Amino acid sequence: QSALTQPRSVSGYPGQSVTISCIGTISDIGGYNFVSWYQHHPGSAPKLLIYDVTKRPSGVPGRFSGSKSGSTASLTISGLQAEDEASYFCCSYAGPDTFELFGGGTKLTVL
Amino acid sequence: QVQLQESGPGLVKSSQTLSLTCTVSGDSVKSYDYYWSWIRQPPGKGLEWLGYIYASPNTYYNPSLKSRLSISVDTSKNQFSLMLTSVTAADTAVYYCARNPVGYDFYYMDVWGKGTTVTVSS
């Protein structure tokens, strides 16, 4: 099964909002509410931002929110800050044969 | 605070077996509260889920790697390990270990290691 599709890059100015899309199929994002999002700064451990489409772990700022429509999931970052510059990956459960699929990652640049 | 640390050889020869270990501190690999995962990222590409283990020996593998991949747990050392046989250049990647909490589901990773780089040479 193919990886989920994310834009290679997005950008925004401090204070603005950006949305990163993650496109899948009925076999993964569209079939289950098990989408998660991760932030990754080079050289550091990836960090969980969102799980089960919309849930935010304790400690993750409310500026990060997740949603889903059909087979497309989205991560919205509002009130952009310089430290948000990183790569972002989506992940979805894809059934009992494939299990987990990741997106190709999106590089966020804060201008 | 839970921490995961990957370790293993940075260089493996083509056709040989890659072995990596993830040392868990602050939690127990025997816990029924977590699955323990391996994920990798080839250079310039996205993440790829490899597999996870739960309450050993329950293992689940990426179907594209299932014939070459094995994940195991060493409870005496509080570690879990990955073995990937017959490696090729396509297995060159940064390898991460991670923890999946069991709750309503277990399909996300809440703690990750920093990753270890593995290069497959010919």
mmCIF file of C-alpha atoms in Angstrom:
data_model
loop_
_atom_site.group_PDB
_atom_site.id
_atom_site.type_symbol
_atom_site.label_atom_id
_atom_site.label_comp_id
_atom_site.label_asym_id
_atom_site.label_seq_id
_atom_site.Cartn_x
_atom_site.Cartn_y
_atom_site.Cartn_z
ATOM 1 C CA GLN A 1 0.000 0.000 0.000
ATOM 2 C CA SER A 2 1.327 3.465 -0.887
ATOM 3 C CA ALA A 3 2.380 6.006 1.651
ATOM 4 C CA LEU A 4 0.068 8.859 2.515
ATOM 5 C CA THR A 5 0.507 12.023 0.433
ATOM 6 C CA GLN A 6 1.678 15.250 2.017
ATOM 7 C CA PRO A 7 2.912 18.496 0.426
ATOM 8 C CA ARG A 8 6.689 18.591 0.463
ATOM 9 C CA SER A 9 6.768 22.081 1.960
ATOM 10 C CA VAL A 10 4.601 24.853 3.393
ATOM 11 C CA SER A 11 5.496 28.237 4.800
ATOM 12 C CA GLY A 12 4.003 31.079 6.777
ATOM 13 C CA TYR A 13 4.830 34.193 8.723
ATOM 14 C CA PRO A 14 4.915 34.340 12.509
ATOM 15 C CA GLY A 15 1.415 34.687 13.889
ATOM 16 C CA GLN A 16 -0.234 33.235 10.807
ATOM 17 C CA SER A 17 -1.938 29.870 10.459
ATOM 18 C CA VAL A 18 -0.882 27.042 8.179
ATOM 19 C CA THR A 19 -2.603 23.781 7.320
ATOM 20 C CA ILE A 20 -0.816 20.627 6.240
ATOM 21 C CA SER A 21 -2.842 18.047 4.379
ATOM 22 C CA CYS A 22 -2.419 14.281 4.391
ATOM 23 C CA ILE A 23 -4.228 12.438 1.633
ATOM 24 C CA GLY A 24 -5.026 8.768 1.908
ATOM 25 C CA THR A 25 -7.708 6.339 0.796
ATOM 26 C CA ILE A 26 -10.769 4.587 2.136
ATOM 27 C CA SER A 27 -8.414 1.812 3.265
ATOM 28 C CA ASP A 28 -6.568 4.027 5.720
ATOM 29 C CA ILE A 29 -7.553 7.589 6.640
ATOM 30 C CA GLY A 30 -11.037 7.265 5.207
ATOM 31 C CA GLY A 31 -11.738 3.984 6.962
ATOM 32 C CA TYR A 32 -10.499 4.663 10.485
ATOM 33 C CA ASN A 33 -10.279 7.538 12.958
ATOM 34 C CA PHE A 34 -6.704 6.668 13.832
ATOM 35 C CA VAL A 35 -4.662 9.502 12.349
ATOM 36 C CA SER A 36 -1.672 10.877 14.226
ATOM 37 C CA TRP A 37 0.714 13.749 13.554
ATOM 38 C CA TYR A 38 4.344 14.176 14.545
ATOM 39 C CA GLN A 39 6.756 17.099 14.648
ATOM 40 C CA HIS A 40 10.392 16.369 13.887
ATOM 41 C CA HIS A 41 13.322 18.699 14.389
ATOM 42 C CA PRO A 42 16.518 17.318 12.796
ATOM 43 C CA GLY A 43 18.619 15.363 15.251
ATOM 44 C CA SER A 44 15.823 15.126 17.807
ATOM 45 C CA ALA A 45 13.240 12.507 18.601
ATOM 46 C CA PRO A 46 9.952 12.979 16.742
ATOM 47 C CA LYS A 47 7.201 14.409 18.954
ATOM 48 C CA LEU A 48 3.555 13.347 19.014
ATOM 49 C CA LEU A 49 1.263 16.314 18.360
ATOM 50 C CA ILE A 50 -2.129 14.779 17.561
ATOM 51 C CA TYR A 51 -3.614 11.286 17.834
ATOM 52 C CA ASP A 52 -6.985 9.763 16.965
ATOM 53 C CA VAL A 53 -7.479 12.589 14.414
ATOM 54 C CA THR A 54 -8.191 15.381 16.888
ATOM 55 C CA LYS A 55 -6.799 14.499 20.326
ATOM 56 C CA ARG A 56 -3.892 16.439 21.748
ATOM 57 C CA PRO A 57 -1.513 14.895 24.329
ATOM 58 C CA SER A 58 -0.948 16.881 27.483
ATOM 59 C CA GLY A 59 1.785 19.438 26.984
ATOM 60 C CA VAL A 60 1.066 20.071 23.305
ATOM 61 C CA PRO A 61 -0.099 23.663 22.792
ATOM 62 C CA GLY A 62 -3.641 24.312 21.651
ATOM 63 C CA ARG A 63 -2.204 26.009 18.568
ATOM 64 C CA PHE A 64 -1.944 22.540 17.065
ATOM 65 C CA SER A 65 -5.197 20.965 15.918
ATOM 66 C CA GLY A 66 -6.189 18.044 13.746
ATOM 67 C CA SER A 67 -9.185 17.248 11.583
ATOM 68 C CA LYS A 68 -10.356 14.835 8.915
ATOM 69 C CA SER A 69 -12.702 14.964 5.965
ATOM 70 C CA GLY A 70 -13.212 11.783 4.001
ATOM 71 C CA SER A 71 -9.787 10.374 3.199
ATOM 72 C CA THR A 72 -7.896 13.593 3.896
ATOM 73 C CA ALA A 73 -6.535 14.530 7.284
ATOM 74 C CA SER A 74 -5.225 17.962 8.154
ATOM 75 C CA LEU A 75 -2.969 19.512 10.760
ATOM 76 C CA THR A 76 -3.481 23.202 11.448
ATOM 77 C CA ILE A 77 -0.918 25.273 13.279
ATOM 78 C CA SER A 78 -2.212 28.668 14.338
ATOM 79 C CA GLY A 79 -0.183 31.573 15.705
ATOM 80 C CA LEU A 80 2.986 30.337 13.990
ATOM 81 C CA GLN A 81 6.162 30.643 16.021
ATOM 82 C CA ALA A 82 9.781 30.371 14.948
ATOM 83 C CA GLU A 83 10.200 27.114 16.871
ATOM 84 C CA ASP A 84 7.475 25.515 14.770
ATOM 85 C CA GLU A 85 9.926 25.310 11.872
ATOM 86 C CA ALA A 86 10.331 21.560 11.513
ATOM 87 C CA SER A 87 9.141 18.578 9.490
ATOM 88 C CA TYR A 88 5.658 17.202 10.100
ATOM 89 C CA PHE A 89 4.530 13.637 9.428
ATOM 90 C CA CYS A 90 1.075 12.135 9.386
ATOM 91 C CA CYS A 91 0.348 8.499 10.135
ATOM 92 C CA SER A 92 -2.789 6.388 9.806
ATOM 93 C CA TYR A 93 -3.852 2.919 10.785
ATOM 94 C CA ALA A 94 -4.519 1.010 7.572
ATOM 95 C CA GLY A 95 -6.163 -2.195 8.690
ATOM 96 C CA PRO A 96 -5.017 -5.535 10.131
ATOM 97 C CA ASP A 97 -2.788 -6.441 7.181
ATOM 98 C CA THR A 98 -0.918 -3.189 6.587
ATOM 99 C CA PHE A 99 -1.175 -1.718 10.104
ATOM 100 C CA GLU A 100 0.513 1.702 9.927
ATOM 101 C CA LEU A 101 1.175 4.071 7.008
ATOM 102 C CA PHE A 102 3.141 7.294 7.183
ATOM 103 C CA GLY A 103 3.110 10.328 4.945
ATOM 104 C CA GLY A 104 6.200 11.528 3.136
ATOM 105 C CA GLY A 105 6.591 14.493 5.476
ATOM 106 C CA THR A 106 6.130 18.256 5.096
ATOM 107 C CA LYS A 107 8.844 20.811 5.793
ATOM 108 C CA LEU A 108 7.402 23.902 7.469
ATOM 109 C CA THR A 109 9.337 27.125 7.047
ATOM 110 C CA VAL A 110 8.537 30.089 9.272
ATOM 111 C CA LEU A 111 9.387 33.130 7.183
ATOM 112 C CA GLN B 1 10.280 10.161 32.400
ATOM 113 C CA VAL B 2 10.406 7.450 29.773
ATOM 114 C CA GLN B 3 13.371 7.468 27.419
ATOM 115 C CA LEU B 4 14.218 5.238 24.479
ATOM 116 C CA GLN B 5 17.730 4.895 23.064
ATOM 117 C CA GLU B 6 18.638 3.057 19.873
ATOM 118 C CA SER B 7 22.013 1.377 19.485
ATOM 119 C CA GLY B 8 23.772 -0.770 16.941
ATOM 120 C CA PRO B 9 26.357 -0.766 14.175
ATOM 121 C CA GLY B 10 26.339 2.264 11.910
ATOM 122 C CA LEU B 11 27.621 0.275 8.963
ATOM 123 C CA VAL B 12 26.409 -3.085 7.687
ATOM 124 C CA LYS B 13 27.559 -4.930 4.589
ATOM 125 C CA SER B 14 25.121 -5.791 1.875
ATOM 126 C CA SER B 15 23.485 -9.244 2.241
ATOM 127 C CA GLN B 16 24.286 -9.363 5.961
ATOM 128 C CA THR B 17 21.951 -9.008 8.950
ATOM 129 C CA LEU B 18 21.217 -5.698 10.616
ATOM 130 C CA SER B 19 20.691 -5.866 14.377
ATOM 131 C CA LEU B 20 19.548 -2.912 16.461
ATOM 132 C CA THR B 21 18.573 -2.589 20.102
ATOM 133 C CA CYS B 22 16.309 -0.113 21.859
ATOM 134 C CA THR B 23 16.999 0.385 25.555
ATOM 135 C CA VAL B 24 13.988 1.550 27.549
ATOM 136 C CA SER B 25 14.404 3.565 30.745
ATOM 137 C CA GLY B 26 11.609 4.731 32.997
ATOM 138 C CA ASP B 27 9.215 1.982 31.916
ATOM 139 C CA SER B 28 9.117 -1.787 31.463
ATOM 140 C CA VAL B 29 9.040 -3.660 28.165
ATOM 141 C CA LYS B 30 7.031 -6.305 30.050
ATOM 142 C CA SER B 31 4.175 -3.862 30.537
ATOM 143 C CA TYR B 32 0.826 -4.758 28.976
ATOM 144 C CA ASP B 33 0.202 -1.038 28.605
ATOM 145 C CA TYR B 34 2.404 -0.592 25.532
ATOM 146 C CA TYR B 35 3.367 -1.879 22.131
ATOM 147 C CA TRP B 36 7.009 -1.287 21.166
ATOM 148 C CA SER B 37 7.697 -0.132 17.611
ATOM 149 C CA TRP B 38 10.430 0.236 15.032
ATOM 150 C CA ILE B 39 10.222 2.899 12.325
ATOM 151 C CA ARG B 40 12.802 4.042 9.766
ATOM 152 C CA GLN B 41 13.455 6.984 7.464
ATOM 153 C CA PRO B 42 15.591 6.460 4.342
ATOM 154 C CA PRO B 43 17.591 9.487 3.195
ATOM 155 C CA GLY B 44 15.346 12.080 1.584
ATOM 156 C CA LYS B 45 12.202 10.005 2.137
ATOM 157 C CA GLY B 46 9.347 9.741 4.569
ATOM 158 C CA LEU B 47 8.934 7.520 7.584
ATOM 159 C CA GLU B 48 8.212 3.822 7.179
ATOM 160 C CA TRP B 49 6.628 1.723 9.916
ATOM 161 C CA LEU B 50 8.517 -1.569 10.313
ATOM 162 C CA GLY B 51 6.688 -3.427 13.037
ATOM 163 C CA TYR B 52 5.833 -3.736 16.719
ATOM 164 C CA ILE B 53 5.834 -6.237 19.543
ATOM 165 C CA TYR B 54 3.354 -6.581 22.388
ATOM 166 C CA ALA B 55 3.510 -8.733 25.492
ATOM 167 C CA SER B 56 6.141 -10.839 23.742
ATOM 168 C CA PRO B 57 5.896 -12.775 21.575
ATOM 169 C CA ASN B 58 3.026 -11.045 19.821
ATOM 170 C CA THR B 59 4.592 -9.356 16.779
ATOM 171 C CA TYR B 60 3.166 -7.444 13.836
ATOM 172 C CA TYR B 61 5.236 -6.595 10.772
ATOM 173 C CA ASN B 62 5.121 -4.397 7.705
ATOM 174 C CA PRO B 63 4.028 -6.888 5.036
ATOM 175 C CA SER B 64 6.742 -5.677 2.655
ATOM 176 C CA LEU B 65 9.444 -6.637 5.168
ATOM 177 C CA LYS B 66 7.812 -9.562 6.941
ATOM 178 C CA SER B 67 10.052 -12.213 5.367
ATOM 179 C CA ARG B 68 13.258 -10.445 6.521
ATOM 180 C CA LEU B 69 12.240 -8.799 9.786
ATOM 181 C CA SER B 70 12.166 -10.033 13.355
ATOM 182 C CA ILE B 71 11.397 -8.062 16.534
ATOM 183 C CA SER B 72 12.049 -9.463 19.989
ATOM 184 C CA VAL B 73 12.180 -8.419 23.624
ATOM 185 C CA ASP B 74 14.857 -9.003 26.265
ATOM 186 C CA THR B 75 13.093 -8.435 29.566
ATOM 187 C CA SER B 76 16.278 -8.989 31.601
ATOM 188 C CA LYS B 77 17.848 -5.943 29.956
ATOM 189 C CA ASN B 78 14.597 -4.006 29.431
ATOM 190 C CA GLN B 79 15.321 -3.822 25.720
ATOM 191 C CA PHE B 80 13.651 -4.704 22.476
ATOM 192 C CA SER B 81 15.481 -5.489 19.275
ATOM 193 C CA LEU B 82 15.200 -5.556 15.521
ATOM 194 C CA MET B 83 16.862 -7.993 13.138
ATOM 195 C CA LEU B 84 16.670 -7.412 9.406
ATOM 196 C CA THR B 85 18.248 -10.049 7.188
ATOM 197 C CA SER B 86 19.693 -9.853 3.678
ATOM 198 C CA VAL B 87 20.062 -6.073 3.742
ATOM 199 C CA THR B 88 20.598 -3.971 0.630
ATOM 200 C CA ALA B 89 21.303 -0.300 0.012
ATOM 201 C CA ALA B 90 17.542 0.290 0.214
ATOM 202 C CA ASP B 91 17.757 -0.491 3.942
ATOM 203 C CA THR B 92 20.034 2.499 4.536
ATOM 204 C CA ALA B 93 18.060 4.755 6.877
ATOM 205 C CA VAL B 94 17.733 6.361 10.268
ATOM 206 C CA TYR B 95 16.072 3.771 12.488
ATOM 207 C CA TYR B 96 13.819 4.853 15.355
ATOM 208 C CA CYS B 97 12.280 2.927 18.202
ATOM 209 C CA ALA B 98 9.050 4.150 19.777
ATOM 210 C CA ARG B 99 6.325 3.325 22.260
ATOM 211 C CA ASN B 100 2.616 2.869 21.446
ATOM 212 C CA PRO B 101 0.309 3.225 24.457
ATOM 213 C CA VAL B 102 -2.574 0.767 24.676
ATOM 214 C CA GLY B 103 -5.867 2.472 25.349
ATOM 215 C CA TYR B 104 -8.840 2.992 23.079
ATOM 216 C CA ASP B 105 -6.315 2.047 20.385
ATOM 217 C CA PHE B 106 -2.575 1.694 20.057
ATOM 218 C CA TYR B 107 -2.044 3.191 16.635
ATOM 219 C CA TYR B 108 0.167 6.108 17.591
ATOM 220 C CA MET B 109 3.633 6.560 19.101
ATOM 221 C CA ASP B 110 3.851 8.779 22.151
ATOM 222 C CA VAL B 111 7.568 8.455 22.911
ATOM 223 C CA TRP B 112 10.383 8.099 20.376
ATOM 224 C CA GLY B 113 14.115 7.618 20.480
ATOM 225 C CA LYS B 114 16.402 10.038 18.690
ATOM 226 C CA GLY B 115 17.250 7.501 16.018
ATOM 227 C CA THR B 116 20.383 5.754 14.843
ATOM 228 C CA THR B 117 21.812 5.955 11.341
ATOM 229 C CA VAL B 118 22.518 2.719 9.510
ATOM 230 C CA THR B 119 24.350 2.614 6.212
ATOM 231 C CA VAL B 120 24.447 -0.517 4.088
ATOM 232 C CA SER B 121 27.670 -0.770 2.113
ATOM 233 C CA SER B 122 28.526 -2.989 -0.780
#
